[in-house]
JSON list of C-alpha atoms in Angstrom, two decimals:
[
{"chain": "B", "resi": 168, "resn": "SER", "atom": "CA", "xyz": [14.66, 26.77, -18.75]},
{"chain": "B", "resi": 169, "resn": "TYR", "atom": "CA", "xyz": [11.44, 27.01, -16.77]},
{"chain": "B", "resi": 170, "resn": "VAL", "atom": "CA", "xyz": [11.37, 29.62, -14.03]},
{"chain": "B", "resi": 171, "resn": "LEU", "atom": "CA", "xyz": [9.13, 29.91, -10.96]},
{"chain": "B", "resi": 172, "resn": "THR", "atom": "CA", "xyz": [8.87, 33.34, -9.33]},
{"chain": "B", "resi": 173, "resn": "GLN", "atom": "CA", "xyz": [7.86, 33.87, -5.70]},
{"chain": "B", "resi": 174, "resn": "PRO", "atom": "CA", "xyz": [7.80, 37.06, -3.62]},
{"chain": "B", "resi": 175, "resn": "PRO", "atom": "CA", "xyz": [10.74, 37.05, -1.17]},
{"chain": "B", "resi": 176, "resn": "SER", "atom": "CA", "xyz": [8.53, 37.84, 1.79]},
{"chain": "B", "resi": 177, "resn": "VAL", "atom": "CA", "xyz": [4.94, 38.00, 2.95]},
{"chain": "B", "resi": 178, "resn": "SER", "atom": "CA", "xyz": [3.78, 39.36, 6.31]},
{"chain": "B", "resi": 179, "resn": "VAL", "atom": "CA", "xyz": [0.46, 38.70, 7.99]},
{"chain": "B", "resi": 180, "resn": "ALA", "atom": "CA", "xyz": [-1.12, 39.26, 11.39]},
{"chain": "B", "resi": 181, "resn": "PRO", "atom": "CA", "xyz": [-2.18, 36.28, 13.48]},
{"chain": "B", "resi": 182, "resn": "GLY", "atom": "CA", "xyz": [-5.66, 35.07, 12.62]},
{"chain": "B", "resi": 183, "resn": "LYS", "atom": "CA", "xyz": [-5.59, 36.60, 9.16]},
{"chain": "B", "resi": 184, "resn": "THR", "atom": "CA", "xyz": [-5.14, 34.91, 5.78]},
{"chain": "B", "resi": 185, "resn": "ALA", "atom": "CA", "xyz": [-1.78, 34.65, 4.03]},
{"chain": "B", "resi": 186, "resn": "ARG", "atom": "CA", "xyz": [-1.49, 34.16, 0.28]},
{"chain": "B", "resi": 187, "resn": "ILE", "atom": "CA", "xyz": [1.82, 33.16, -1.27]},
{"chain": "B", "resi": 188, "resn": "THR", "atom": "CA", "xyz": [2.05, 33.23, -5.04]},
{"chain": "B", "resi": 189, "resn": "CYS", "atom": "CA", "xyz": [4.18, 31.25, -7.47]},
{"chain": "B", "resi": 190, "resn": "GLY", "atom": "CA", "xyz": [4.38, 32.54, -11.01]},
{"chain": "B", "resi": 191, "resn": "GLY", "atom": "CA", "xyz": [5.37, 30.54, -14.07]},
{"chain": "B", "resi": 192, "resn": "ASN", "atom": "CA", "xyz": [4.57, 30.42, -17.75]},
{"chain": "B", "resi": 193, "resn": "ASN", "atom": "CA", "xyz": [1.28, 28.52, -18.09]},
{"chain": "B", "resi": 194, "resn": "ILE", "atom": "CA", "xyz": [1.76, 27.01, -14.62]},
{"chain": "B", "resi": 195, "resn": "GLY", "atom": "CA", "xyz": [-1.93, 26.13, -14.69]},
{"chain": "B", "resi": 196, "resn": "SER", "atom": "CA", "xyz": [-1.06, 23.23, -16.99]},
{"chain": "B", "resi": 197, "resn": "LYS", "atom": "CA", "xyz": [1.40, 21.72, -14.49]},
{"chain": "B", "resi": 198, "resn": "SER", "atom": "CA", "xyz": [1.04, 20.04, -11.11]},
{"chain": "B", "resi": 199, "resn": "VAL", "atom": "CA", "xyz": [2.28, 22.34, -8.37]},
{"chain": "B", "resi": 200, "resn": "HIS", "atom": "CA", "xyz": [3.63, 21.17, -5.03]},
{"chain": "B", "resi": 201, "resn": "TRP", "atom": "CA", "xyz": [4.37, 23.29, -1.95]},
{"chain": "B", "resi": 202, "resn": "TYR", "atom": "CA", "xyz": [6.86, 22.79, 0.89]},
{"chain": "B", "resi": 203, "resn": "GLN", "atom": "CA", "xyz": [7.20, 24.44, 4.29]},
{"chain": "B", "resi": 204, "resn": "GLN", "atom": "CA", "xyz": [10.64, 24.81, 5.82]},
{"chain": "B", "resi": 205, "resn": "ARG", "atom": "CA", "xyz": [11.09, 26.05, 9.35]},
{"chain": "B", "resi": 206, "resn": "PRO", "atom": "CA", "xyz": [14.52, 27.45, 10.31]},
{"chain": "B", "resi": 207, "resn": "GLY", "atom": "CA", "xyz": [17.13, 24.72, 10.72]},
{"chain": "B", "resi": 208, "resn": "GLN", "atom": "CA", "xyz": [14.75, 21.98, 9.60]},
{"chain": "B", "resi": 209, "resn": "ALA", "atom": "CA", "xyz": [14.17, 19.93, 6.48]},
{"chain": "B", "resi": 210, "resn": "PRO", "atom": "CA", "xyz": [11.32, 20.85, 4.13]},
{"chain": "B", "resi": 211, "resn": "VAL", "atom": "CA", "xyz": [7.88, 19.35, 4.71]},
{"chain": "B", "resi": 212, "resn": "LEU", "atom": "CA", "xyz": [5.29, 18.77, 2.00]},
{"chain": "B", "resi": 213, "resn": "VAL", "atom": "CA", "xyz": [2.14, 20.81, 2.69]},
{"chain": "B", "resi": 214, "resn": "ILE", "atom": "CA", "xyz": [0.30, 20.74, -0.67]},
{"chain": "B", "resi": 215, "resn": "TYR", "atom": "CA", "xyz": [0.64, 18.38, -3.64]},
{"chain": "B", "resi": 216, "resn": "TYR", "atom": "CA", "xyz": [-1.09, 18.15, -7.01]},
{"chain": "B", "resi": 217, "resn": "ASP", "atom": "CA", "xyz": [-2.09, 21.82, -6.73]},
{"chain": "B", "resi": 218, "resn": "SER", "atom": "CA", "xyz": [-4.56, 21.45, -3.86]},
{"chain": "B", "resi": 219, "resn": "ASP", "atom": "CA", "xyz": [-4.24, 18.11, -2.05]},
{"chain": "B", "resi": 220, "resn": "ARG", "atom": "CA", "xyz": [-3.11, 18.03, 1.58]},
{"chain": "B", "resi": 221, "resn": "PRO", "atom": "CA", "xyz": [-0.97, 15.24, 3.06]},
{"chain": "B", "resi": 222, "resn": "SER", "atom": "CA", "xyz": [-2.27, 13.64, 6.21]},
{"chain": "B", "resi": 223, "resn": "GLY", "atom": "CA", "xyz": [-1.36, 15.72, 9.24]},
{"chain": "B", "resi": 224, "resn": "ILE", "atom": "CA", "xyz": [-1.43, 19.06, 7.42]},
{"chain": "B", "resi": 225, "resn": "PRO", "atom": "CA", "xyz": [-4.18, 21.32, 8.78]},
{"chain": "B", "resi": 226, "resn": "GLU", "atom": "CA", "xyz": [-7.16, 22.23, 6.61]},
{"chain": "B", "resi": 227, "resn": "ARG", "atom": "CA", "xyz": [-6.02, 25.85, 6.99]},
{"chain": "B", "resi": 228, "resn": "PHE", "atom": "CA", "xyz": [-3.55, 25.11, 4.19]},
{"chain": "B", "resi": 229, "resn": "SER", "atom": "CA", "xyz": [-4.97, 25.12, 0.66]},
{"chain": "B", "resi": 230, "resn": "GLY", "atom": "CA", "xyz": [-3.71, 25.53, -2.86]},
{"chain": "B", "resi": 231, "resn": "SER", "atom": "CA", "xyz": [-5.00, 26.68, -6.21]},
{"chain": "B", "resi": 232, "resn": "HIS", "atom": "CA", "xyz": [-3.67, 27.60, -9.60]},
{"chain": "B", "resi": 233, "resn": "SER", "atom": "CA", "xyz": [-4.81, 29.08, -12.84]},
{"chain": "B", "resi": 234, "resn": "GLY", "atom": "CA", "xyz": [-3.16, 30.67, -15.83]},
{"chain": "B", "resi": 235, "resn": "ASN", "atom": "CA", "xyz": [0.32, 31.80, -14.88]},
{"chain": "B", "resi": 236, "resn": "THR", "atom": "CA", "xyz": [-0.04, 31.80, -11.08]},
{"chain": "B", "resi": 237, "resn": "ALA", "atom": "CA", "xyz": [-0.32, 29.20, -8.34]},
{"chain": "B", "resi": 238, "resn": "THR", "atom": "CA", "xyz": [-1.30, 30.27, -4.83]},
{"chain": "B", "resi": 239, "resn": "LEU", "atom": "CA", "xyz": [-0.76, 28.75, -1.41]},
{"chain": "B", "resi": 240, "resn": "THR", "atom": "CA", "xyz": [-3.36, 30.06, 1.03]},
{"chain": "B", "resi": 241, "resn": "ILE", "atom": "CA", "xyz": [-2.98, 29.76, 4.78]},
{"chain": "B", "resi": 242, "resn": "SER", "atom": "CA", "xyz": [-6.11, 30.80, 6.66]},
{"chain": "B", "resi": 243, "resn": "THR", "atom": "CA", "xyz": [-6.27, 31.79, 10.32]},
{"chain": "B", "resi": 244, "resn": "VAL", "atom": "CA", "xyz": [-2.49, 32.11, 10.43]},
{"chain": "B", "resi": 245, "resn": "GLU", "atom": "CA", "xyz": [-0.72, 31.04, 13.61]},
{"chain": "B", "resi": 246, "resn": "ALA", "atom": "CA", "xyz": [2.72, 31.92, 14.93]},
{"chain": "B", "resi": 247, "resn": "GLY", "atom": "CA", "xyz": [3.85, 28.37, 14.17]},
{"chain": "B", "resi": 248, "resn": "ASP", "atom": "CA", "xyz": [3.22, 28.93, 10.45]},
{"chain": "B", "resi": 249, "resn": "GLU", "atom": "CA", "xyz": [6.19, 31.28, 10.28]},
{"chain": "B", "resi": 250, "resn": "ALA", "atom": "CA", "xyz": [8.54, 29.58, 7.82]},
{"chain": "B", "resi": 251, "resn": "ASP", "atom": "CA", "xyz": [9.86, 29.59, 4.26]},
{"chain": "B", "resi": 252, "resn": "TYR", "atom": "CA", "xyz": [7.49, 28.25, 1.63]},
{"chain": "B", "resi": 253, "resn": "SER", "atom": "CA", "xyz": [8.63, 26.98, -1.78]},
{"chain": "B", "resi": 254, "resn": "CYS", "atom": "CA", "xyz": [6.67, 25.88, -4.82]},
{"chain": "B", "resi": 255, "resn": "GLN", "atom": "CA", "xyz": [7.83, 23.10, -7.15]},
{"chain": "B", "resi": 256, "resn": "VAL", "atom": "CA", "xyz": [6.91, 21.77, -10.58]},
{"chain": "B", "resi": 257, "resn": "TRP", "atom": "CA", "xyz": [8.27, 19.15, -12.96]},
{"chain": "B", "resi": 258, "resn": "ASP", "atom": "CA", "xyz": [9.35, 20.69, -16.25]},
{"chain": "B", "resi": 259, "resn": "SER", "atom": "CA", "xyz": [8.73, 17.93, -18.76]},
{"chain": "B", "resi": 260, "resn": "SER", "atom": "CA", "xyz": [10.47, 19.82, -21.57]},
{"chain": "B", "resi": 261, "resn": "SER", "atom": "CA", "xyz": [13.81, 19.55, -19.77]},
{"chain": "B", "resi": 262, "resn": "ASP", "atom": "CA", "xyz": [13.08, 16.63, -17.41]},
{"chain": "B", "resi": 263, "resn": "HIS", "atom": "CA", "xyz": [14.07, 18.84, -14.49]},
{"chain": "B", "resi": 264, "resn": "TRP", "atom": "CA", "xyz": [12.47, 19.65, -11.17]},
{"chain": "B", "resi": 265, "resn": "VAL", "atom": "CA", "xyz": [12.13, 23.40, -10.66]},
{"chain": "B", "resi": 266, "resn": "PHE", "atom": "CA", "xyz": [11.75, 25.16, -7.32]},
{"chain": "B", "resi": 267, "resn": "GLY", "atom": "CA", "xyz": [10.63, 28.71, -6.77]},
{"chain": "B", "resi": 268, "resn": "GLY", "atom": "CA", "xyz": [13.04, 30.94, -4.88]},
{"chain": "B", "resi": 269, "resn": "GLY", "atom": "CA", "xyz": [11.02, 30.63, -1.68]},
{"chain": "B", "resi": 270, "resn": "THR", "atom": "CA", "xyz": [8.88, 33.06, 0.32]},
{"chain": "B", "resi": 271, "resn": "LYS", "atom": "CA", "xyz": [9.54, 33.88, 3.95]},
{"chain": "B", "resi": 272, "resn": "LEU", "atom": "CA", "xyz": [6.24, 34.13, 5.81]},
{"chain": "B", "resi": 273, "resn": "THR", "atom": "CA", "xyz": [6.42, 36.43, 8.83]},
{"chain": "B", "resi": 274, "resn": "VAL", "atom": "CA", "xyz": [3.65, 36.40, 11.40]},
{"chain": "B", "resi": 275, "resn": "LEU", "atom": "CA", "xyz": [3.46, 39.89, 12.88]},
{"chain": "D", "resi": 280, "resn": "GLU", "atom": "CA", "xyz": [7.71, 5.17, 9.93]},
{"chain": "D", "resi": 281, "resn": "VAL", "atom": "CA", "xyz": [9.63, 6.47, 6.93]},
{"chain": "D", "resi": 282, "resn": "GLN", "atom": "CA", "xyz": [13.17, 7.50, 7.79]},
{"chain": "D", "resi": 283, "resn": "LEU", "atom": "CA", "xyz": [15.90, 8.95, 5.59]},
{"chain": "D", "resi": 284, "resn": "LEU", "atom": "CA", "xyz": [19.35, 9.64, 6.96]},
{"chain": "D", "resi": 285, "resn": "GLU", "atom": "CA", "xyz": [22.09, 11.27, 4.93]},
{"chain": "D", "resi": 286, "resn": "SER", "atom": "CA", "xyz": [25.79, 10.85, 5.65]},
{"chain": "D", "resi": 287, "resn": "GLY", "atom": "CA", "xyz": [29.13, 11.56, 4.04]},
{"chain": "D", "resi": 288, "resn": "GLY", "atom": "CA", "xyz": [29.18, 15.35, 4.16]},
{"chain": "D", "resi": 289, "resn": "GLY", "atom": "CA", "xyz": [32.18, 17.32, 5.29]},
{"chain": "D", "resi": 290, "resn": "LEU", "atom": "CA", "xyz": [34.92, 19.72, 4.28]},
{"chain": "D", "resi": 291, "resn": "VAL", "atom": "CA", "xyz": [36.58, 19.13, 0.91]},
{"chain": "D", "resi": 292, "resn": "GLN", "atom": "CA", "xyz": [38.99, 21.18, -1.19]},
{"chain": "D", "resi": 293, "resn": "PRO", "atom": "CA", "xyz": [37.97, 22.61, -4.56]},
{"chain": "D", "resi": 294, "resn": "GLY", "atom": "CA", "xyz": [38.44, 19.97, -7.23]},
{"chain": "D", "resi": 295, "resn": "GLY", "atom": "CA", "xyz": [37.97, 17.19, -4.72]},
{"chain": "D", "resi": 296, "resn": "SER", "atom": "CA", "xyz": [35.41, 14.42, -4.46]},
{"chain": "D", "resi": 297, "resn": "LEU", "atom": "CA", "xyz": [32.86, 13.26, -1.93]},
{"chain": "D", "resi": 298, "resn": "ARG", "atom": "CA", "xyz": [30.25, 10.52, -1.84]},
{"chain": "D", "resi": 299, "resn": "LEU", "atom": "CA", "xyz": [27.00, 11.08, 0.00]},
{"chain": "D", "resi": 300, "resn": "SER", "atom": "CA", "xyz": [24.79, 8.24, 1.18]},
{"chain": "D", "resi": 301, "resn": "CYS", "atom": "CA", "xyz": [21.15, 8.18, 2.23]},
{"chain": "D", "resi": 302, "resn": "ALA", "atom": "CA", "xyz": [19.97, 5.22, 4.27]},
{"chain": "D", "resi": 303, "resn": "ALA", "atom": "CA", "xyz": [16.25, 4.60, 3.91]},
{"chain": "D", "resi": 304, "resn": "SER", "atom": "CA", "xyz": [13.87, 2.62, 6.12]},
{"chain": "D", "resi": 305, "resn": "GLY", "atom": "CA", "xyz": [10.17, 2.27, 6.84]},
{"chain": "D", "resi": 306, "resn": "PHE", "atom": "CA", "xyz": [9.05, 1.79, 3.22]},
{"chain": "D", "resi": 307, "resn": "THR", "atom": "CA", "xyz": [9.71, -0.42, 0.19]},
{"chain": "D", "resi": 308, "resn": "PHE", "atom": "CA", "xyz": [12.76, 1.45, -1.07]},
{"chain": "D", "resi": 309, "resn": "SER", "atom": "CA", "xyz": [12.87, -0.36, -4.41]},
{"chain": "D", "resi": 310, "resn": "GLY", "atom": "CA", "xyz": [9.41, 0.92, -5.30]},
{"chain": "D", "resi": 311, "resn": "TYR", "atom": "CA", "xyz": [10.09, 4.63, -5.25]},
{"chain": "D", "resi": 312, "resn": "ALA", "atom": "CA", "xyz": [12.13, 7.21, -7.10]},
{"chain": "D", "resi": 313, "resn": "MET", "atom": "CA", "xyz": [14.58, 9.18, -4.98]},
{"chain": "D", "resi": 314, "resn": "SER", "atom": "CA", "xyz": [16.08, 12.63, -5.29]},
{"chain": "D", "resi": 315, "resn": "TRP", "atom": "CA", "xyz": [18.83, 14.87, -4.00]},
{"chain": "D", "resi": 316, "resn": "VAL", "atom": "CA", "xyz": [18.08, 18.53, -3.26]},
{"chain": "D", "resi": 317, "resn": "ARG", "atom": "CA", "xyz": [20.56, 21.07, -1.92]},
{"chain": "D", "resi": 318, "resn": "GLN", "atom": "CA", "xyz": [20.34, 24.41, -0.15]},
{"chain": "D", "resi": 319, "resn": "ALA", "atom": "CA", "xyz": [23.25, 26.84, -0.10]},
{"chain": "D", "resi": 320, "resn": "PRO", "atom": "CA", "xyz": [23.59, 28.95, 3.05]},
{"chain": "D", "resi": 321, "resn": "GLY", "atom": "CA", "xyz": [20.79, 31.51, 3.17]},
{"chain": "D", "resi": 322, "resn": "LYS", "atom": "CA", "xyz": [19.44, 30.44, -0.22]},
{"chain": "D", "resi": 323, "resn": "GLY", "atom": "CA", "xyz": [16.45, 28.53, -1.56]},
{"chain": "D", "resi": 324, "resn": "LEU", "atom": "CA", "xyz": [16.05, 24.90, -2.49]},
{"chain": "D", "resi": 325, "resn": "GLU", "atom": "CA", "xyz": [17.86, 23.65, -5.60]},
{"chain": "D", "resi": 326, "resn": "TRP", "atom": "CA", "xyz": [17.08, 20.26, -7.12]},
{"chain": "D", "resi": 327, "resn": "VAL", "atom": "CA", "xyz": [20.25, 18.31, -7.91]},
{"chain": "D", "resi": 328, "resn": "SER", "atom": "CA", "xyz": [19.39, 14.86, -9.23]},
{"chain": "D", "resi": 329, "resn": "GLU", "atom": "CA", "xyz": [16.76, 12.12, -9.37]},
{"chain": "D", "resi": 330, "resn": "ILE", "atom": "CA", "xyz": [16.77, 8.37, -10.00]},
{"chain": "D", "resi": 331, "resn": "THR", "atom": "CA", "xyz": [13.78, 6.21, -10.84]},
{"chain": "D", "resi": 332, "resn": "TYR", "atom": "CA", "xyz": [12.78, 3.22, -8.72]},
{"chain": "D", "resi": 333, "resn": "SER", "atom": "CA", "xyz": [14.78, 0.69, -10.74]},
{"chain": "D", "resi": 334, "resn": "ALA", "atom": "CA", "xyz": [17.62, 3.08, -11.64]},
{"chain": "D", "resi": 335, "resn": "GLY", "atom": "CA", "xyz": [16.44, 2.86, -15.22]},
{"chain": "D", "resi": 336, "resn": "ARG", "atom": "CA", "xyz": [16.56, 6.61, -15.61]},
{"chain": "D", "resi": 337, "resn": "THR", "atom": "CA", "xyz": [18.56, 9.37, -13.99]},
{"chain": "D", "resi": 338, "resn": "TYR", "atom": "CA", "xyz": [18.14, 13.12, -14.20]},
{"chain": "D", "resi": 339, "resn": "TYR", "atom": "CA", "xyz": [20.55, 15.94, -13.36]},
{"chain": "D", "resi": 340, "resn": "ALA", "atom": "CA", "xyz": [20.44, 19.69, -12.91]},
{"chain": "D", "resi": 341, "resn": "ASP", "atom": "CA", "xyz": [22.55, 21.50, -15.50]},
{"chain": "D", "resi": 342, "resn": "SER", "atom": "CA", "xyz": [24.78, 22.84, -12.71]},
{"chain": "D", "resi": 343, "resn": "VAL", "atom": "CA", "xyz": [26.00, 19.34, -11.75]},
{"chain": "D", "resi": 344, "resn": "LYS", "atom": "CA", "xyz": [25.67, 17.31, -14.96]},
{"chain": "D", "resi": 345, "resn": "GLY", "atom": "CA", "xyz": [28.93, 15.60, -15.83]},
{"chain": "D", "resi": 346, "resn": "ARG", "atom": "CA", "xyz": [30.32, 16.06, -12.30]},
{"chain": "D", "resi": 347, "resn": "PHE", "atom": "CA", "xyz": [27.78, 14.29, -10.07]},
{"chain": "D", "resi": 348, "resn": "THR", "atom": "CA", "xyz": [26.45, 10.74, -10.37]},
{"chain": "D", "resi": 349, "resn": "ILE", "atom": "CA", "xyz": [23.35, 9.44, -8.62]},
{"chain": "D", "resi": 350, "resn": "SER", "atom": "CA", "xyz": [22.94, 5.74, -7.94]},
{"chain": "D", "resi": 351, "resn": "ARG", "atom": "CA", "xyz": [21.07, 3.39, -5.66]},
{"chain": "D", "resi": 352, "resn": "ASP", "atom": "CA", "xyz": [21.46, -0.06, -4.15]},
{"chain": "D", "resi": 353, "resn": "ASN", "atom": "CA", "xyz": [17.99, -1.47, -3.64]},
{"chain": "D", "resi": 354, "resn": "SER", "atom": "CA", "xyz": [19.42, -4.47, -1.77]},
{"chain": "D", "resi": 355, "resn": "LYS", "atom": "CA", "xyz": [20.89, -2.10, 0.82]},
{"chain": "D", "resi": 356, "resn": "ASN", "atom": "CA", "xyz": [18.04, 0.46, 0.80]},
{"chain": "D", "resi": 357, "resn": "THR", "atom": "CA", "xyz": [20.61, 3.15, 0.12]},
{"chain": "D", "resi": 358, "resn": "LEU", "atom": "CA", "xyz": [20.82, 6.13, -2.23]},
{"chain": "D", "resi": 359, "resn": "TYR", "atom": "CA", "xyz": [24.14, 7.64, -3.25]},
{"chain": "D", "resi": 360, "resn": "LEU", "atom": "CA", "xyz": [25.49, 10.83, -4.77]},
{"chain": "D", "resi": 361, "resn": "GLN", "atom": "CA", "xyz": [29.06, 10.77, -6.07]},
{"chain": "D", "resi": 362, "resn": "MET", "atom": "CA", "xyz": [30.30, 14.33, -6.35]},
{"chain": "D", "resi": 363, "resn": "ASN", "atom": "CA", "xyz": [33.48, 15.03, -8.34]},
{"chain": "D", "resi": 364, "resn": "SER", "atom": "CA", "xyz": [35.27, 18.23, -9.38]},
{"chain": "D", "resi": 365, "resn": "LEU", "atom": "CA", "xyz": [33.66, 20.06, -6.49]},
{"chain": "D", "resi": 366, "resn": "ARG", "atom": "CA", "xyz": [33.45, 23.85, -6.58]},
{"chain": "D", "resi": 367, "resn": "ALA", "atom": "CA", "xyz": [32.88, 26.47, -3.92]},
{"chain": "D", "resi": 368, "resn": "GLU", "atom": "CA", "xyz": [29.35, 26.97, -5.24]},
{"chain": "D", "resi": 369, "resn": "ASP", "atom": "CA", "xyz": [28.53, 23.34, -4.39]},
{"chain": "D", "resi": 370, "resn": "THR", "atom": "CA", "xyz": [28.69, 24.27, -0.70]},
{"chain": "D", "resi": 371, "resn": "ALA", "atom": "CA", "xyz": [25.26, 23.47, 0.70]},
{"chain": "D", "resi": 372, "resn": "VAL", "atom": "CA", "xyz": [23.17, 21.24, 2.89]},
{"chain": "D", "resi": 373, "resn": "TYR", "atom": "CA", "xyz": [22.28, 18.22, 0.79]},
{"chain": "D", "resi": 374, "resn": "TYR", "atom": "CA", "xyz": [18.92, 16.55, 1.40]},
{"chain": "D", "resi": 375, "resn": "CYS", "atom": "CA", "xyz": [17.73, 13.23, 0.09]},
{"chain": "D", "resi": 376, "resn": "ALA", "atom": "CA", "xyz": [14.03, 13.03, -0.60]},
{"chain": "D", "resi": 377, "resn": "LYS", "atom": "CA", "xyz": [11.61, 10.22, -1.36]},
{"chain": "D", "resi": 378, "resn": "ASP", "atom": "CA", "xyz": [9.36, 10.66, -4.35]},
{"chain": "D", "resi": 379, "resn": "SER", "atom": "CA", "xyz": [5.75, 9.58, -3.88]},
{"chain": "D", "resi": 380, "resn": "TYR", "atom": "CA", "xyz": [5.93, 7.29, -6.92]},
{"chain": "D", "resi": 381, "resn": "GLY", "atom": "CA", "xyz": [8.43, 5.22, -8.90]},
{"chain": "D", "resi": 382, "resn": "TYR", "atom": "CA", "xyz": [8.96, 8.07, -11.33]},
{"chain": "D", "resi": 383, "resn": "PRO", "atom": "CA", "xyz": [9.34, 11.82, -10.77]},
{"chain": "D", "resi": 384, "resn": "ASP", "atom": "CA", "xyz": [6.61, 13.03, -8.46]},
{"chain": "D", "resi": 385, "resn": "HIS", "atom": "CA", "xyz": [6.34, 15.23, -5.39]},
{"chain": "D", "resi": 386, "resn": "PHE", "atom": "CA", "xyz": [8.65, 14.57, -2.44]},
{"chain": "D", "resi": 387, "resn": "ASP", "atom": "CA", "xyz": [6.67, 13.22, 0.50]},
{"chain": "D", "resi": 388, "resn": "TYR", "atom": "CA", "xyz": [9.58, 12.65, 2.88]},
{"chain": "D", "resi": 389, "resn": "TRP", "atom": "CA", "xyz": [12.94, 14.36, 3.37]},
{"chain": "D", "resi": 390, "resn": "GLY", "atom": "CA", "xyz": [16.02, 13.52, 5.39]},
{"chain": "D", "resi": 391, "resn": "PRO", "atom": "CA", "xyz": [17.57, 16.00, 7.86]},
{"chain": "D", "resi": 392, "resn": "GLY", "atom": "CA", "xyz": [20.40, 16.82, 5.45]},
{"chain": "D", "resi": 393, "resn": "THR", "atom": "CA", "xyz": [24.19, 16.69, 5.47]},
{"chain": "D", "resi": 394, "resn": "LEU", "atom": "CA", "xyz": [26.46, 19.70, 5.08]},
{"chain": "D", "resi": 395, "resn": "VAL", "atom": "CA", "xyz": [29.05, 19.81, 2.30]},
{"chain": "D", "resi": 396, "resn": "THR", "atom": "CA", "xyz": [31.62, 22.59, 2.47]},
{"chain": "D", "resi": 397, "resn": "VAL", "atom": "CA", "xyz": [33.97, 23.14, -0.45]},
{"chain": "D", "resi": 398, "resn": "SER", "atom": "CA", "xyz": [36.84, 25.34, 0.61]},
{"chain": "D", "resi": 399, "resn": "SER", "atom": "CA", "xyz": [40.61, 25.47, 0.66]}
]
C-alpha cells in the first residue's frame, strides 16, 4: 500500500519560513492536498492540486512537489499558524485515500 | 454556506454496532462525493470510506472493509456510516467530508466530528 511520510514536528520562529515535507514513491506524479488542523478543530483545506489555494487561505501558504517529495511552505509564519498539517493523495492502484502521519508546526 | 453535521456517536461495547449520520446543507448534495475520515485520540487522520455522488461506487479502507458500510440518501441530504463488529481500535472522532467533485477528489469542507468510543 502507498505510504506518505511526514516529519512529526517542525519548529520555526515568527516571521520566518516553515517547510513541511511529505515523502512518497513518485509523489510528483500524483495530486497532493494539504490540510491544517488546529487543536480541537476539524481539518481545513489549505492547498489542493499541489499548489492551489482555496479562497480565504493567505498567499503565505504555498505548495510544490517533485520526484518523491511534496512540500508545504508557509512564509512569514504567525502564531496562528501553529497547528497539525497533513498531506493527502489518492492512490489509484488501490482506490484508497492516503494521509501522511501529520506534522505538528510549533511557532517558537 | 456549506454545513456538515455528524451525529450518532457514543459509547458502544466491543462487537457492537453504531450508525453515524451526516446532515448536509448549503450545496447540491447529490452532486458531490462524500467521505468519512477518523482520528484516534492523539493520532493522525485516517481515511475510512468514500461514496460517489450517485452511490454508484463505494470505497473502503482495509481496516474497516467488511465491517463498515457507507451509504447516502440524496433525497434527505444525508450521509451514513453503518459500523458493525466494532473494536477498541475503532475508537476515534469520525468526520464527514465533502469532496470537491462527484468522484474522489480533495475534501473542501469537513464537519466538526462525532466521537465513537468502543469500550466495555
